[in-house]
């Protein structure tokens, strides 16, 4: 889907969309790309969203569904950029994280807000960190009014599964969040 900085992409509420949206080397932190909905209900993306670019991305009012079987998948995977807002999004069925934020470039990822989001039945609800340098690659991450539950689907011998799996982060705020029935590693 071709987009430019500042574009707003609207998906029809209540409709299923198969596949993955990927935007790379796009954006402007002052003109984020917005992915949202219109009409009644939330659109369902059966696949995911990948983003790596200098600018930002706003994702609002969507449902992201994985297949519930494939390890290493994410509903929303951010690897580069600045100024992200994830709001009123539900993610389930992913084998890495419902939302995964991993710095993969030379610059850290900055200014991320996750608001009123539901993360369930993933390996990890939110997976943050693990960039190539394993330093503090993620700055100013705010997680507000978010629920994470039953994020633990893995092999019986695997000790993973977390509601919020957060490492390599500086400037973290977690407020008014609820986590329950997650896996054995359910810690910040």
XYZ file of C-alpha atoms in Angstrom:
188
model
C 0.000 0.000 0.000
C 1.828 3.173 -1.117
C 1.705 6.007 1.414
C 3.438 9.314 2.049
C 4.281 11.098 5.326
C 1.114 12.503 6.869
C -1.242 10.150 4.991
C -4.250 8.658 6.759
C -5.216 5.123 5.733
C -8.748 4.131 6.777
C -9.975 0.539 6.775
C -13.680 -0.244 6.945
C -14.848 -1.373 10.379
C -16.069 -4.958 10.686
C -14.215 -6.141 7.552
C -11.445 -8.797 7.488
C -8.227 -7.938 5.644
C -5.786 -10.783 4.937
C -2.049 -10.153 4.674
C 0.619 -7.886 6.072
C 1.122 -4.152 5.674
C 4.770 -3.133 5.542
C 6.126 0.410 5.424
C 9.868 0.901 5.260
C 12.089 3.973 4.856
C 9.050 6.233 5.034
C 7.764 8.877 7.328
C 8.485 12.124 9.001
C 8.243 12.411 12.801
C 6.231 15.616 12.344
C 3.888 13.940 9.810
C 3.221 10.391 11.001
C 1.373 7.906 8.857
C -1.985 7.026 10.462
C -3.727 3.674 10.090
C -7.255 3.711 11.505
C -10.832 2.695 10.797
C -14.133 4.134 9.651
C -17.679 2.930 10.036
C -19.014 0.557 12.667
C -16.691 -1.814 14.504
C -12.991 -2.440 14.117
C -11.373 -3.833 10.983
C -9.490 -7.111 11.447
C -6.056 -7.483 9.863
C -5.253 -11.191 9.650
C -1.527 -10.828 9.234
C 0.292 -7.881 10.713
C 1.937 -4.499 10.312
C 5.676 -3.889 9.934
C 7.302 -0.454 10.167
C 10.890 0.768 9.853
C 11.550 4.368 8.911
C 12.689 7.704 10.196
C 9.207 8.978 10.923
C 6.269 7.906 12.965
C 3.177 5.780 12.790
C -0.200 6.058 14.509
C -2.269 2.863 14.663
C -5.790 3.244 16.025
C -8.991 1.260 16.437
C -7.893 -2.041 14.818
C -7.808 -5.760 15.559
C -4.641 -7.646 14.566
C -4.959 -11.458 14.450
C -2.183 -13.974 13.954
C -2.653 -17.628 13.122
C -1.919 -18.756 16.693
C 0.746 -21.213 15.503
C 3.745 -19.484 13.909
C 6.629 -18.601 16.238
C 8.469 -15.342 15.519
C 5.431 -13.400 14.255
C 4.120 -10.048 15.540
C 0.900 -8.127 15.092
C 2.749 -4.814 14.980
C 6.541 -4.903 14.566
C 8.480 -1.622 14.809
C 12.223 -1.708 14.162
C 13.150 1.923 13.508
C 11.812 5.453 13.872
C 10.431 8.088 16.187
C 6.925 9.089 17.300
C 4.574 6.115 17.537
C 1.074 5.988 18.966
C -0.832 2.722 19.326
C -4.358 3.272 20.598
C -7.443 1.055 20.991
C -5.734 -1.892 19.272
C -6.323 -5.581 20.054
C -3.596 -8.123 19.207
C -3.852 -11.918 19.514
C -2.337 -15.080 18.066
C 1.312 -14.032 17.497
C 4.396 -16.153 18.202
C 6.769 -13.352 19.258
C 4.589 -10.501 20.475
C 1.229 -8.907 19.893
C 3.326 -5.740 19.659
C 7.092 -6.031 19.152
C 9.454 -3.053 19.343
C 13.084 -3.914 18.550
C 15.668 -1.354 17.450
C 17.351 -2.764 14.346
C 19.137 0.323 13.031
C 21.929 2.558 14.275
C 19.487 4.944 15.983
C 17.240 4.168 18.946
C 13.467 4.077 18.692
C 11.903 7.035 20.529
C 8.586 8.388 21.749
C 6.173 5.442 21.873
C 2.712 5.578 23.454
C 0.533 2.499 23.874
C -2.965 3.433 25.047
C -6.088 1.356 25.774
C -4.710 -1.741 24.052
C -5.615 -5.404 24.596
C -2.898 -8.045 24.193
C -3.901 -11.690 24.597
C -3.109 -15.229 23.477
C 0.333 -14.317 22.088
C 3.737 -15.624 23.139
C 4.340 -12.184 24.693
C 1.711 -9.465 24.839
C 4.288 -6.698 24.407
C 7.880 -7.576 23.513
C 10.282 -4.613 23.769
C 14.047 -4.674 23.367
C 16.565 -7.155 22.143
C 18.108 -4.865 19.528
C 21.487 -5.735 18.000
C 23.559 -3.797 20.546
C 21.432 -4.878 23.553
C 21.933 -1.355 24.920
C 19.168 1.062 25.853
C 17.736 1.091 22.338
C 14.184 2.211 23.202
C 13.535 5.656 24.733
C 10.363 7.163 26.214
C 7.935 4.243 26.171
C 4.569 4.960 27.819
C 2.062 2.150 28.346
C -1.284 3.350 29.695
C -4.602 1.626 30.448
C -3.560 -1.585 28.688
C -4.612 -5.187 29.391
C -2.438 -8.260 28.805
C -3.758 -11.763 29.530
C -3.047 -15.373 28.645
C 0.129 -14.538 26.730
C 1.860 -17.883 27.103
C 1.260 -20.090 24.067
C 4.562 -21.848 23.530
C 6.039 -25.318 23.538
C 5.469 -27.096 26.887
C 9.248 -27.112 27.516
C 9.674 -23.387 26.765
C 9.946 -21.087 29.790
C 8.609 -18.071 27.919
C 5.359 -16.190 27.848
C 4.906 -12.683 29.202
C 2.264 -10.013 29.472
C 4.864 -7.243 29.187
C 8.414 -8.328 28.278
C 10.447 -5.106 28.417
C 14.246 -4.800 28.282
C 16.800 -2.324 26.883
C 14.470 0.610 27.624
C 15.020 4.047 29.141
C 12.187 6.394 30.129
C 9.549 3.725 30.826
C 6.117 4.597 32.245
C 3.543 1.860 32.925
C 0.295 3.167 34.402
C -3.205 1.749 34.969
C -2.394 -1.557 33.257
C -3.778 -4.978 34.106
C -1.905 -8.267 33.585
C -3.287 -11.716 34.398
C -2.824 -15.406 33.575
C 0.343 -14.835 31.551
C 3.263 -17.286 31.284
C 6.109 -18.112 33.610
C 8.131 -15.027 32.632
C 5.326 -12.569 33.325
C 7.483 -9.751 34.676
C 8.616 -6.305 33.581
